[in-house]
XYZ file of C-alpha atoms in Angstrom:
59
model
C -28.703 15.795 -13.236
C -27.787 12.542 -15.072
C -29.685 9.466 -14.237
C -28.638 5.973 -15.293
C -30.893 4.113 -17.483
C -30.434 0.614 -15.923
C -28.747 -0.783 -12.546
C -25.069 -1.638 -13.192
C -24.575 -5.233 -12.339
C -22.100 -6.634 -9.768
C -20.098 -7.868 -12.265
C -19.733 -4.441 -14.135
C -18.779 -2.740 -10.796
C -16.245 -5.369 -10.044
C -14.693 -4.797 -13.372
C -14.275 -1.253 -12.723
C -13.222 -1.849 -9.335
C -10.509 -4.183 -10.575
C -8.067 -1.358 -11.316
C -8.360 0.300 -7.778
C -5.908 -1.746 -6.211
C -3.040 -0.212 -4.331
C 0.723 -1.114 -5.708
C 3.620 -2.083 -3.419
C 6.225 0.777 -3.550
C 9.354 -0.489 -5.273
C 12.566 0.577 -3.078
C 16.083 0.711 -4.070
C 19.170 0.470 -1.728
C 21.450 3.688 -2.265
C 25.366 2.373 -3.124
C 27.074 4.863 -0.842
C 24.944 5.045 2.151
C 22.678 1.977 2.009
C 19.582 4.013 2.647
C 16.493 2.755 0.908
C 14.666 5.186 -1.360
C 12.037 5.234 -4.212
C 13.247 3.964 -7.345
C 14.562 6.836 -9.779
C 14.567 9.522 -6.852
C 17.390 10.656 -4.938
C 17.645 9.633 -0.976
C 16.925 12.065 1.615
C 20.935 13.069 1.998
C 20.652 14.091 -1.840
C 22.555 10.852 -3.237
C 21.516 9.434 -6.716
C 23.253 6.391 -8.120
C 26.002 6.572 -5.751
C 26.756 10.489 -6.383
C 26.033 13.637 -4.359
C 23.384 15.465 -6.426
C 22.191 18.177 -4.174
C 23.731 19.012 -0.952
C 21.132 19.149 1.851
C 23.212 19.349 4.832
C 22.288 22.517 6.754
C 25.234 25.225 6.954
């Protein structure tokens, strides 16, 4: 098992943890339905950039 040679300082631990922050999700509003969705993703209704990409309505 690997063992470190010396203790990591608080500064080094903090520098490593500086990239662990969670980002806010960027939401867009669909032009047709007005529904909010993730950027570059289609809405739950199947619309993307105002066009119906995939018909998700149940038969």
